[in-house]
């Protein structure tokens, strides 16, 4: 019997989600080298980027894989079914986090030479559920061989022990109350033998030293939420984001990354809190924040894109202590359906999404690029950069003569379009992208969600669109290996004409799912036969009629055999034993292929009485009563 039915959802925070795969965009952006957090860094130096808002594979609301957004593929994976942290939606400023239970939740990033660091710059965004000794947030190493580590104690200080190549070890700690149980905070840790160690909370320095030794590397995984081979160090708290660079970033880049994180999570920086478009009074432009800026000639960031589609580069007149940081309002991306555009200038629509920037100082000009991958056919000559020159929140009253409607976009290839020499994007000014031809530069599909749910004998797939333009049909495709896909259904658009701006829901039942893992994607086919793919979602499926689970001998004296058969493809399973009060007295993970006879031997002899032995595989439970006498 199935204990419950689980939906497997590829999570996105955004209310509006583009049809095309965000991972594809991310990899395309990496080609430009400005796709790190806040636009700082690339896969060359941003080695790990875990964001609870993107790249999560959830099983029953628990995180099984936390996909690395740096482009390096250093994914964090739960150490077994019982180690999965809980996904908490809208945990902080509308963004999610992962909740680690303090008992057995942990995720591992496998060792790689690129992660054996002798210098680093690390950001984490945590909150404590329980202030206790040894909340091990991020550790590469065990208790005696830490390459790098961020751990907090019951007083909330940050502890950063490191072992060095000369076999010595130091373990400095900050003052108390750096990690809070009341609010998320930005904890930042920088180290190199050239400049020593610095630790910051919400940009404020809370520890500095002049340590000049070389850290010793090791071949251990990076533990997220625990420390290797050390008892009692599972974190009891939440993580929203983890960022690891392989060297200290410069002071201008520090300001930008901190502003990106503070805007996203609604936090206040101790200083250099430049970006103020994220507050309610300015419209909560909290999303995909990135920036350019300069502290001095040695500390510059002059080309950034980050996780969004807007890239700003080639500034002129960028002086010391000058910055431009921007973000958007999370409006629909790809939707031209709004009446707020300057029709008198020959426009026929604009993106619903609007960006806004904070400028510190006076930057003469810069170039603005838009990556329009997945938005169907685009003609550069149709594009207009719209600037809300009078800052009244409207674009309909803007004119070309007044500087609010700018043409001259250049197609750079790869669906990237550039406006050069832009001078009107000053402090607090909004901007967006318009089109003069909604037919030649149209909208395909905005996909809200794409989910799969295992049922007793099949898999149910559901998806919804917010808007459709010149769209014909979906091809639903399936694969066993996430590489070779076949089309299993054609689903015609539900739009009654070529334009829809209402939510449309789609459904399909796959009556012949594969035993084991199933991968699905949608191919959107437009009326002109152009097409694009959605992200790939995955879901395991087990035919419960094939699985046999028995216990013998029964009754027994406290040791028995779990006889399991009908499980294919080397699945991981968990076996739990609980007493009549629900207390767990035994739990262990196993890998099973076809059939196994597993000896259940609790560490301590069980008292006589009735117990429940439960087999859990992919969140499906099978239980047997066991009598011990």
Coordinates of C-alpha atoms in Angstrom, one line a residue:
X1 CA 0.0 0.0 0.0
X2 CA 1.2 3.5 -0.7
X3 CA 1.5 5.5 2.5
X4 CA 1.1 8.8 0.6
X5 CA 1.3 10.3 -2.9
X6 CA 4.2 12.7 -3.4
X7 CA 4.5 15.5 -5.9
X8 CA 8.0 16.0 -7.3
X9 CA 8.4 19.6 -8.2
X10 CA 11.4 21.5 -9.7
X11 CA 11.2 24.6 -7.5
X12 CA 11.3 28.2 -8.7
X13 CA 10.5 31.1 -6.5
X14 CA 9.4 33.4 -9.3
X15 CA 5.7 33.9 -9.7
X16 CA 6.3 34.1 -13.4
X17 CA 8.6 31.5 -15.0
X18 CA 9.9 31.4 -18.5
X19 CA 9.2 28.3 -20.5
X20 CA 12.8 27.8 -21.5
X21 CA 15.3 26.2 -19.1
X22 CA 16.9 28.5 -16.6
X23 CA 19.9 26.2 -16.4
X24 CA 20.4 26.7 -20.1
X25 CA 20.4 30.5 -19.7
X26 CA 22.8 30.1 -16.8
X27 CA 25.3 28.2 -18.9
X28 CA 25.0 30.7 -21.8
X29 CA 25.6 33.5 -19.4
X30 CA 28.7 31.7 -18.1
X31 CA 30.2 32.2 -21.6
X32 CA 30.2 35.9 -20.8
X33 CA 32.0 35.3 -17.5
X34 CA 29.7 37.6 -15.4
X35 CA 27.2 35.1 -14.1
X36 CA 28.2 34.8 -10.4
X37 CA 26.2 36.2 -7.4
X38 CA 25.4 39.8 -8.0
X39 CA 27.3 39.5 -11.3
X40 CA 30.6 38.9 -9.5
X41 CA 32.8 36.1 -10.9
X42 CA 32.3 33.2 -13.2
X43 CA 32.8 29.4 -12.9
X44 CA 36.6 30.0 -12.9
X45 CA 36.5 31.6 -9.4
X46 CA 33.0 31.1 -8.2
X47 CA 33.4 27.5 -7.4
X48 CA 30.1 26.7 -5.6
X49 CA 26.8 28.5 -5.5
X50 CA 23.9 26.9 -3.7
X51 CA 20.7 28.9 -3.8
X52 CA 17.5 27.5 -2.1
X53 CA 15.5 29.3 -4.7
X54 CA 17.0 27.4 -7.7
X55 CA 18.1 23.9 -8.6
X56 CA 16.4 21.9 -5.9
X57 CA 15.2 18.3 -6.4
X58 CA 12.6 17.7 -3.8
X59 CA 11.1 14.4 -2.6
X60 CA 8.0 14.9 -0.5
X61 CA 9.1 18.4 0.5
X62 CA 12.6 17.3 1.4
X63 CA 15.7 18.3 -0.5
X64 CA 17.6 15.4 -2.1
X65 CA 19.8 17.4 -4.5
X66 CA 20.9 21.0 -4.2
X67 CA 22.2 21.9 -7.7
X68 CA 25.3 24.1 -7.9
X69 CA 24.5 27.3 -9.8
X70 CA 28.2 28.3 -10.4
X71 CA 28.4 26.3 -13.7
X72 CA 30.9 23.8 -12.2
X73 CA 28.4 21.1 -11.3
X74 CA 29.5 20.7 -7.7
X75 CA 26.0 19.7 -6.5
X76 CA 25.2 18.9 -2.9
X77 CA 23.4 15.7 -2.3
X78 CA 21.6 14.5 0.9
X79 CA 23.5 11.7 2.6
X80 CA 20.6 9.2 2.4
X81 CA 16.8 9.5 2.6
X82 CA 16.8 10.3 6.3
X83 CA 19.4 13.1 5.8
X84 CA 17.3 15.3 3.6
X85 CA 16.6 18.9 4.9
X86 CA 13.1 20.3 4.7
X87 CA 12.3 22.9 2.0
X88 CA 10.7 26.0 3.6
X89 CA 8.9 28.1 1.0
X90 CA 8.9 31.9 1.5
X91 CA 11.1 31.5 4.5
X92 CA 12.8 34.9 4.3
X93 CA 11.6 38.0 2.3
X94 CA 9.6 35.6 0.1
X95 CA 12.6 33.4 -0.7
X96 CA 13.0 29.8 0.5
X97 CA 15.5 28.1 2.7
X98 CA 16.5 24.6 3.7
X99 CA 15.8 23.6 7.3
X100 CA 18.3 21.2 8.8
X101 CA 16.9 19.3 11.9
X102 CA 20.0 19.1 14.0
X103 CA 19.7 15.3 14.2
X104 CA 20.7 13.7 10.9
X105 CA 20.2 16.2 8.1
X106 CA 23.3 16.8 6.0
X107 CA 24.3 17.3 2.4
X108 CA 27.7 16.4 0.7
X109 CA 29.6 18.0 -2.1
X110 CA 32.0 15.3 -3.4
X111 CA 35.7 16.1 -3.2
X112 CA 37.3 17.7 -6.3
X113 CA 40.7 19.2 -6.8
X114 CA 39.1 22.5 -7.6
X115 CA 37.5 22.5 -4.1
X116 CA 40.9 21.9 -2.3
X117 CA 41.4 25.6 -1.4
X118 CA 44.4 27.5 0.0
X119 CA 42.5 30.8 -0.2
X120 CA 38.8 31.5 -0.3
X121 CA 35.9 34.0 0.1
X122 CA 32.7 32.3 1.5
X123 CA 29.2 33.7 2.1
X124 CA 26.4 31.8 3.9
X125 CA 23.0 33.1 4.8
X126 CA 21.9 31.2 7.9
X127 CA 19.4 31.4 10.8
X128 CA 19.6 29.2 14.0
X129 CA 16.6 27.3 15.2
X130 CA 18.5 26.2 18.3
X131 CA 21.7 27.9 19.5
X132 CA 23.9 25.0 20.4
X133 CA 27.5 24.1 20.4
X134 CA 28.8 22.9 17.1
X135 CA 26.3 24.0 14.5
X136 CA 28.6 23.1 11.6
X137 CA 27.4 25.1 8.7
X138 CA 30.0 24.4 6.1
X139 CA 33.1 22.1 6.6
X140 CA 35.7 20.5 4.3
X141 CA 37.5 18.2 6.7
X142 CA 37.0 16.5 10.1
X143 CA 37.7 17.9 13.5
X144 CA 41.5 17.8 13.2
X145 CA 42.0 18.3 9.4
X146 CA 39.8 21.3 8.5
X147 CA 40.7 22.8 5.1
X148 CA 38.0 25.4 5.7
X149 CA 35.1 25.5 8.2
X150 CA 32.3 27.8 9.4
X151 CA 30.8 26.6 12.7
X152 CA 28.9 28.4 15.4
X153 CA 28.5 27.8 19.2
X154 CA 25.7 28.3 21.6
X155 CA 26.6 31.9 22.1
X156 CA 26.2 32.5 18.3
X157 CA 29.9 33.2 17.6
X158 CA 31.6 32.0 14.4
X159 CA 34.4 29.5 14.7
X160 CA 36.8 29.0 11.8
X161 CA 39.5 26.4 12.5
X162 CA 42.1 25.6 9.8
X163 CA 44.9 23.1 9.6
X164 CA 48.0 24.3 7.8
X165 CA 50.7 22.6 5.6
X166 CA 53.2 22.9 8.5
X167 CA 50.9 20.6 10.6
X168 CA 49.8 23.4 12.9
X169 CA 46.2 24.3 13.5
X170 CA 44.5 27.5 14.6
X171 CA 40.8 27.9 15.6
X172 CA 39.8 31.6 15.9
X173 CA 36.3 32.6 16.9
X174 CA 34.4 35.9 16.7
X175 CA 32.6 37.6 19.4
X176 CA 29.1 36.3 20.4
X177 CA 25.8 36.8 18.6
X178 CA 26.9 36.7 15.0
X179 CA 24.5 33.9 14.1
X180 CA 20.9 34.7 15.2
X181 CA 17.8 32.7 16.0
X182 CA 15.7 35.8 15.2
X183 CA 16.7 36.7 11.7
X184 CA 18.8 35.5 8.8
X185 CA 22.2 37.1 8.5
X186 CA 25.0 37.3 5.9
X187 CA 28.1 35.6 7.2
X188 CA 31.2 36.3 5.2
X189 CA 34.6 34.6 5.6
X190 CA 37.7 35.6 3.6
X191 CA 41.2 34.0 3.9
X192 CA 44.5 34.1 2.1
X193 CA 48.1 33.8 3.4
X194 CA 48.8 37.2 1.9
X195 CA 46.2 39.2 3.9
X196 CA 45.0 36.8 6.6
X197 CA 41.5 36.1 7.8
X198 CA 38.5 38.4 7.9
X199 CA 34.9 37.5 9.1
X200 CA 31.9 39.8 8.6
X201 CA 28.3 39.8 9.6
X202 CA 26.0 41.9 7.4
X203 CA 29.1 43.5 5.9
X204 CA 30.5 44.6 9.3
X205 CA 33.9 43.1 10.2
X206 CA 33.7 41.0 13.4
X207 CA 37.2 39.4 13.3
X208 CA 40.5 40.0 11.5
X209 CA 43.9 38.5 11.9
X210 CA 47.2 38.4 10.0
X211 CA 47.5 34.6 9.7
X212 CA 50.0 34.0 6.9
X213 CA 50.1 30.2 6.6
X214 CA 49.0 28.0 3.8
X215 CA 45.9 25.8 4.6
X216 CA 46.3 22.1 4.1
X217 CA 44.0 20.6 1.6
X218 CA 42.3 17.1 2.0
X219 CA 40.3 14.7 -0.1
X220 CA 37.1 14.9 2.0
X221 CA 33.8 16.1 0.7
X222 CA 32.4 19.5 1.7
X223 CA 29.8 18.9 4.3
X224 CA 26.8 21.3 4.3
X225 CA 25.1 21.1 7.7
X226 CA 27.5 18.8 9.5
X227 CA 31.2 18.0 10.0
X228 CA 32.8 14.7 8.8
X229 CA 33.2 11.9 11.4
X230 CA 32.4 14.2 14.4
X231 CA 29.4 13.6 16.6
X232 CA 26.9 16.2 17.6
X233 CA 27.6 18.7 14.8
X234 CA 24.5 18.6 12.7
X235 CA 23.2 22.1 12.4
X236 CA 19.8 23.0 13.8
X237 CA 18.8 25.8 11.6
X238 CA 18.3 27.0 8.1
X239 CA 20.5 27.9 5.1
X240 CA 19.2 30.1 2.3
X241 CA 22.4 30.4 0.2
X242 CA 26.0 29.3 0.1
X243 CA 28.7 30.9 -2.1
X244 CA 32.3 29.8 -2.3
X245 CA 35.0 31.7 -4.3
X246 CA 38.5 30.3 -4.5
X247 CA 40.2 33.6 -3.5
X248 CA 39.2 36.8 -1.7
X249 CA 37.2 39.0 -4.0
X250 CA 38.0 42.7 -4.1
X251 CA 36.3 45.4 -2.0
X252 CA 34.1 46.7 -4.8
X253 CA 32.9 43.1 -5.5
X254 CA 32.3 42.6 -1.7
X255 CA 30.0 45.6 -1.7
X256 CA 28.0 44.2 -4.7
X257 CA 27.6 40.7 -3.4
X258 CA 26.5 42.0 0.0
X259 CA 24.0 44.3 -1.7
X260 CA 22.7 41.4 -3.8
X261 CA 22.2 39.3 -0.7
X262 CA 20.8 42.0 1.5
X263 CA 18.2 43.0 -1.2
X264 CA 17.2 39.4 -1.8
X265 CA 16.7 38.5 1.9
X266 CA 15.5 41.8 3.2
X267 CA 18.6 42.5 5.4
X268 CA 20.3 45.7 6.3
X269 CA 24.1 46.1 5.9
X270 CA 26.2 47.8 8.5
X271 CA 27.6 50.1 5.8
X272 CA 27.7 50.5 2.0
X273 CA 24.0 49.5 1.8
X274 CA 23.8 51.2 -1.6
X275 CA 20.8 49.4 -3.2
X276 CA 17.6 50.9 -1.9
X277 CA 15.2 49.8 -4.6
X278 CA 14.5 46.7 -2.5
X279 CA 12.3 48.5 0.1
X280 CA 8.5 48.7 0.0
X281 CA 8.5 52.4 -0.7
X282 CA 10.5 51.9 -3.9
X283 CA 8.5 48.9 -5.1
X284 CA 10.5 45.9 -3.8
X285 CA 12.8 45.4 -6.7
X286 CA 14.5 42.6 -4.8
X287 CA 15.2 40.1 -7.6
X288 CA 18.3 39.1 -9.6
X289 CA 20.2 42.1 -8.1
X290 CA 23.6 42.8 -9.7
X291 CA 25.9 45.7 -10.0
X292 CA 29.0 47.5 -11.2
X293 CA 31.2 49.8 -9.2
X294 CA 34.7 51.0 -8.2
X295 CA 36.3 51.7 -4.9
X296 CA 39.6 52.6 -6.4
X297 CA 41.8 51.7 -9.3
X298 CA 42.6 48.3 -7.8
X299 CA 39.1 47.4 -6.7
X300 CA 36.7 47.5 -9.7
X301 CA 33.7 45.5 -11.0
X302 CA 32.8 47.0 -14.4
X303 CA 30.9 44.2 -16.1
X304 CA 28.0 42.2 -14.4
X305 CA 25.0 40.2 -15.2
X306 CA 24.4 37.8 -12.3
X307 CA 21.3 35.5 -12.4
X308 CA 19.1 37.8 -14.4
X309 CA 18.9 38.6 -18.1
X310 CA 20.3 42.2 -17.9
X311 CA 24.0 42.8 -18.3
X312 CA 25.6 46.2 -17.8
X313 CA 29.1 46.8 -18.9
X314 CA 31.6 49.3 -20.4
X315 CA 30.9 52.2 -18.1
X316 CA 32.5 55.6 -18.8
X317 CA 33.3 58.0 -16.1
X318 CA 33.2 55.4 -13.3
X319 CA 35.1 57.1 -10.5
X320 CA 36.1 56.1 -7.0
X321 CA 33.3 55.0 -4.7
X322 CA 30.8 55.1 -7.6
X323 CA 28.3 52.2 -8.1
X324 CA 25.3 51.3 -10.2
X325 CA 23.2 48.4 -8.8
X326 CA 20.0 47.1 -10.3
X327 CA 17.2 44.6 -9.7
X328 CA 13.7 43.9 -11.0
X329 CA 10.1 43.7 -9.6
X330 CA 9.6 40.0 -10.5
X331 CA 7.0 40.9 -13.2
X332 CA 6.3 38.5 -16.0
X333 CA 9.2 37.9 -18.3
X334 CA 8.3 37.4 -21.9
X335 CA 4.9 38.9 -21.6
X336 CA 4.3 41.9 -23.8
X337 CA 0.7 42.2 -22.5
X338 CA 0.4 45.5 -20.7
X339 CA -1.1 48.9 -21.7
X340 CA 1.7 50.9 -20.1
X341 CA 3.9 51.6 -23.1
X342 CA 4.3 54.7 -25.4
X343 CA 2.0 53.9 -28.2
X344 CA 2.5 57.3 -29.7
X345 CA 6.1 56.3 -30.4
X346 CA 5.0 53.3 -32.5
X347 CA 5.3 50.7 -29.8
X348 CA 2.9 47.8 -29.5
X349 CA 3.9 46.4 -26.1
X350 CA 6.6 46.0 -23.5
X351 CA 7.8 43.4 -21.0
X352 CA 5.8 43.3 -17.8
X353 CA 9.0 43.0 -15.9
X354 CA 10.6 46.3 -14.8
X355 CA 14.1 47.0 -13.6
X356 CA 15.3 49.8 -11.3
X357 CA 18.7 51.0 -10.3
X358 CA 20.5 52.7 -7.4
X359 CA 23.4 55.0 -8.5
X360 CA 26.0 56.2 -6.1
X361 CA 28.0 59.0 -7.7
X362 CA 27.6 60.0 -11.3
X363 CA 28.5 57.5 -14.0
X364 CA 28.6 59.0 -17.5
X365 CA 27.2 56.1 -19.5
X366 CA 27.3 52.3 -20.0
X367 CA 26.0 49.6 -22.3
X368 CA 22.9 47.5 -21.4
X369 CA 22.4 44.0 -22.8
X370 CA 19.4 41.7 -22.7
X371 CA 19.6 38.0 -23.0
X372 CA 16.3 37.1 -24.7
X373 CA 16.9 33.3 -25.0
X374 CA 13.6 31.5 -25.2
X375 CA 11.4 34.5 -26.2
X376 CA 10.8 33.3 -29.7
X377 CA 11.9 35.2 -32.8
X378 CA 13.3 38.7 -32.1
X379 CA 14.2 41.4 -34.5
X380 CA 16.7 43.8 -33.1
X381 CA 15.1 46.7 -35.0
X382 CA 11.9 46.1 -33.1
X383 CA 13.4 46.5 -29.7
X384 CA 13.3 49.7 -27.7
X385 CA 14.9 50.4 -24.3
X386 CA 12.2 52.2 -22.3
X387 CA 13.4 54.6 -19.5
X388 CA 11.0 56.2 -17.0
X389 CA 12.8 59.5 -17.3
X390 CA 10.4 61.5 -15.0
X391 CA 10.4 58.6 -12.5
X392 CA 6.6 58.6 -12.2
X393 CA 6.3 54.8 -12.5
X394 CA 4.8 55.0 -16.0
X395 CA 6.3 54.4 -19.5
X396 CA 3.2 55.4 -21.5
X397 CA 4.2 59.1 -21.3
X398 CA 7.8 58.7 -22.5
X399 CA 9.1 59.9 -25.9
X400 CA 12.1 59.4 -28.0
X401 CA 12.8 63.1 -27.9
X402 CA 12.6 63.1 -24.1
X403 CA 15.2 60.3 -23.8
X404 CA 12.7 57.7 -22.7
X405 CA 12.4 55.6 -25.9
X406 CA 15.8 54.4 -27.2
X407 CA 16.2 52.3 -30.4
X408 CA 19.4 51.1 -32.0
X409 CA 19.6 47.7 -30.4
X410 CA 22.4 45.5 -31.9
X411 CA 22.1 41.7 -32.2
X412 CA 25.3 40.2 -30.7
X413 CA 24.3 36.6 -31.4
X414 CA 23.2 34.0 -28.9
X415 CA 19.9 35.9 -28.5
X416 CA 21.7 38.8 -26.8
X417 CA 20.8 42.4 -27.8
X418 CA 22.8 45.5 -26.8
X419 CA 22.1 49.2 -26.3
X420 CA 25.3 51.3 -26.1
X421 CA 26.1 54.6 -24.6
X422 CA 23.1 54.8 -22.3
X423 CA 23.0 57.9 -20.2
X424 CA 19.5 58.1 -18.7
X425 CA 19.7 55.3 -16.1
X426 CA 20.4 57.5 -13.0
X427 CA 19.5 56.9 -9.4
X428 CA 16.0 55.3 -8.8
X429 CA 15.1 55.3 -12.5
X430 CA 13.1 52.4 -13.9
X431 CA 13.7 50.7 -17.2
X432 CA 12.3 47.9 -19.3
X433 CA 12.2 46.6 -22.9
X434 CA 9.5 47.3 -25.5
X435 CA 8.7 46.2 -29.0
X436 CA 7.5 48.1 -32.0
X437 CA 6.1 44.9 -33.7
X438 CA 4.3 42.3 -31.5
X439 CA 4.1 39.9 -34.5
X440 CA 7.8 39.8 -35.5
X441 CA 9.0 40.1 -31.9
X442 CA 6.4 38.0 -30.1
X443 CA 5.9 35.9 -26.9
X444 CA 5.9 32.1 -27.0
X445 CA 4.8 30.7 -23.6
X446 CA 5.2 31.6 -19.9
X447 CA 5.2 28.4 -18.0
X448 CA 4.1 28.7 -14.3
X449 CA 4.9 25.2 -13.2
X450 CA 5.6 21.7 -14.4
X451 CA 5.0 18.9 -11.9
X452 CA 4.8 15.1 -11.8
X453 CA 3.0 13.0 -9.2
X454 CA 3.3 9.2 -8.8
X455 CA -0.1 7.4 -8.5
X456 CA -0.8 3.8 -7.8
X457 CA -0.2 2.6 -11.4
X458 CA 0.9 5.7 -13.4
X459 CA 2.3 9.2 -13.2
X460 CA 0.2 12.3 -13.5
X461 CA 1.8 15.4 -15.1
X462 CA 0.5 18.9 -14.7
X463 CA 1.6 22.3 -16.0
X464 CA 0.2 25.7 -16.5
X465 CA 0.9 28.8 -18.6
X466 CA 0.2 32.4 -17.8
X467 CA 0.3 33.6 -21.4
X468 CA 0.6 32.2 -24.9
X469 CA 1.4 34.0 -28.2
X470 CA 1.4 32.3 -31.6
X471 CA 1.6 29.0 -29.8
X472 CA 0.5 25.7 -31.4
X473 CA 1.1 22.7 -29.2
X474 CA 3.2 20.9 -26.6
X475 CA 5.2 17.7 -27.2
X476 CA 5.4 15.8 -23.9
X477 CA 8.7 13.8 -23.9
X478 CA 10.0 11.1 -21.7
X479 CA 13.4 9.4 -21.0
X480 CA 14.9 6.8 -18.8
X481 CA 18.4 8.4 -18.8
X482 CA 17.7 12.2 -19.2
X483 CA 19.5 12.0 -22.5
X484 CA 17.4 10.1 -25.0
X485 CA 13.9 11.4 -25.1
X486 CA 10.8 10.2 -27.0
X487 CA 7.5 12.0 -27.5
X488 CA 4.6 10.3 -25.7
X489 CA 1.9 12.9 -26.3
X490 CA 0.9 16.0 -28.4
X491 CA -1.2 18.5 -26.4
X492 CA -2.8 21.2 -28.4
X493 CA -2.9 24.8 -27.0
X494 CA -6.1 25.6 -25.1
X495 CA -6.0 29.2 -26.3
X496 CA -9.1 30.0 -28.5
X497 CA -7.0 32.3 -30.6
X498 CA -3.4 33.1 -31.2
X499 CA -3.1 35.3 -28.0
X500 CA -3.9 34.3 -24.5
X501 CA -3.2 36.3 -21.3
X502 CA -5.0 34.0 -18.9
X503 CA -3.8 31.0 -16.9
X504 CA -4.3 27.8 -18.8
X505 CA -3.9 24.4 -17.1
X506 CA -2.8 21.2 -18.8
X507 CA -2.8 17.6 -17.7
X508 CA -1.6 14.2 -18.9
X509 CA -1.5 10.7 -17.4
X510 CA 1.5 8.5 -18.3
X511 CA 0.0 5.1 -18.0
X512 CA 3.3 3.3 -18.8
X513 CA 5.9 4.8 -16.6
X514 CA 9.3 3.2 -16.4
X515 CA 10.2 1.2 -13.4
X516 CA 12.8 3.4 -11.6
X517 CA 13.5 7.0 -12.6
X518 CA 11.4 8.8 -15.2
X519 CA 12.5 12.1 -16.8
X520 CA 10.1 14.4 -18.5
X521 CA 10.3 17.7 -20.5
X522 CA 8.0 19.8 -22.6
X523 CA 8.8 20.9 -26.2
X524 CA 6.8 24.1 -27.0
X525 CA 6.1 24.3 -30.7
X526 CA 4.9 27.7 -32.1
X527 CA 2.8 28.3 -35.1
X528 CA 5.9 29.1 -37.2
X529 CA 7.3 25.7 -36.1
X530 CA 10.0 27.3 -33.9
X531 CA 10.3 25.5 -30.6
X532 CA 12.0 25.4 -27.2
X533 CA 12.3 23.0 -24.3
X534 CA 11.3 23.3 -20.7
X535 CA 13.5 22.2 -17.9
X536 CA 13.7 18.4 -17.3
X537 CA 11.9 17.1 -14.2
X538 CA 12.5 13.7 -12.7
X539 CA 10.4 11.3 -10.7
X540 CA 11.0 7.7 -9.5
X541 CA 8.2 5.2 -9.9
X542 CA 7.8 1.8 -8.3
X543 CA 5.1 -0.7 -9.0
X544 CA 3.9 -1.5 -5.5
X545 CA 2.6 -4.9 -6.6
X546 CA 6.1 -6.0 -7.5
X547 CA 7.6 -5.2 -4.1
X548 CA 7.5 -7.9 -1.4
X549 CA 8.5 -7.2 2.2
X550 CA 8.4 -9.8 4.9
X551 CA 9.9 -10.3 8.4
X552 CA 11.1 -13.6 9.8
X553 CA 11.3 -15.2 12.3
X554 CA 8.3 -13.5 13.8
X555 CA 8.0 -13.6 16.8
X556 CA 11.8 -13.4 17.6
X557 CA 14.2 -12.6 20.4
X558 CA 15.2 -9.1 19.1
X559 CA 17.1 -10.0 15.9
X560 CA 15.4 -10.8 12.7
X561 CA 15.6 -10.7 8.9
X562 CA 14.0 -8.2 6.5
X563 CA 13.3 -10.1 3.3
X564 CA 12.9 -7.6 0.4
X565 CA 12.3 -8.4 -3.3
X566 CA 11.0 -6.7 -6.5
X567 CA 13.2 -3.6 -6.2
X568 CA 15.2 -2.8 -9.4
X569 CA 18.0 -0.5 -10.4
X570 CA 19.9 -0.5 -7.1
X571 CA 17.5 1.7 -5.1
X572 CA 18.4 3.1 -1.7
X573 CA 16.0 2.1 1.0
X574 CA 15.6 2.9 4.7
X575 CA 14.5 0.4 7.4
X576 CA 13.2 1.9 10.6
X577 CA 12.0 0.1 13.7
X578 CA 9.8 1.9 16.2
X579 CA 8.1 0.9 19.5
X580 CA 4.4 1.3 20.4
X581 CA 5.1 4.9 21.6
X582 CA 6.5 5.8 18.2
X583 CA 10.1 6.0 19.4
X584 CA 12.7 5.0 16.8
X585 CA 15.0 2.2 18.1
X586 CA 16.7 1.3 14.8
X587 CA 17.3 3.1 11.5
X588 CA 19.7 2.3 8.7
X589 CA 20.0 2.9 4.9
X590 CA 20.7 0.1 2.4
X591 CA 21.1 -0.2 -1.4
X592 CA 19.0 -3.0 -2.8
X593 CA 19.0 -4.5 -6.3
X594 CA 16.2 -7.0 -7.0
X595 CA 16.2 -8.9 -3.7
X596 CA 18.0 -8.8 -0.4
X597 CA 17.8 -10.5 3.0
X598 CA 19.0 -8.0 5.6
X599 CA 19.8 -8.9 9.1
X600 CA 18.3 -6.4 11.5
X601 CA 20.5 -6.3 14.6
X602 CA 19.8 -3.3 16.9
X603 CA 22.8 -1.9 18.8
X604 CA 21.0 -2.5 22.1
X605 CA 18.8 -5.4 23.0
X606 CA 15.1 -4.6 22.6
X607 CA 12.7 -5.1 25.4
X608 CA 9.9 -7.6 24.9
X609 CA 6.9 -6.2 23.1
X610 CA 5.3 -5.2 19.8
X611 CA 7.3 -3.2 17.3
X612 CA 6.8 -1.8 13.8
X613 CA 9.4 -2.4 11.1
X614 CA 9.0 0.0 8.2
X615 CA 10.6 -0.2 4.7
X616 CA 10.8 3.3 3.0
X617 CA 11.7 3.6 -0.6
X618 CA 11.2 6.8 -2.5
X619 CA 8.9 8.0 0.2
X620 CA 6.7 4.9 -0.1
X621 CA 6.3 3.0 3.1
X622 CA 5.7 -0.7 3.8
X623 CA 5.2 -1.7 7.4
X624 CA 5.2 -5.0 9.3
X625 CA 4.5 -5.7 13.0
X626 CA 7.2 -7.5 14.8
X627 CA 6.7 -9.3 18.2
X628 CA 9.8 -9.6 20.4
X629 CA 9.6 -12.0 23.3

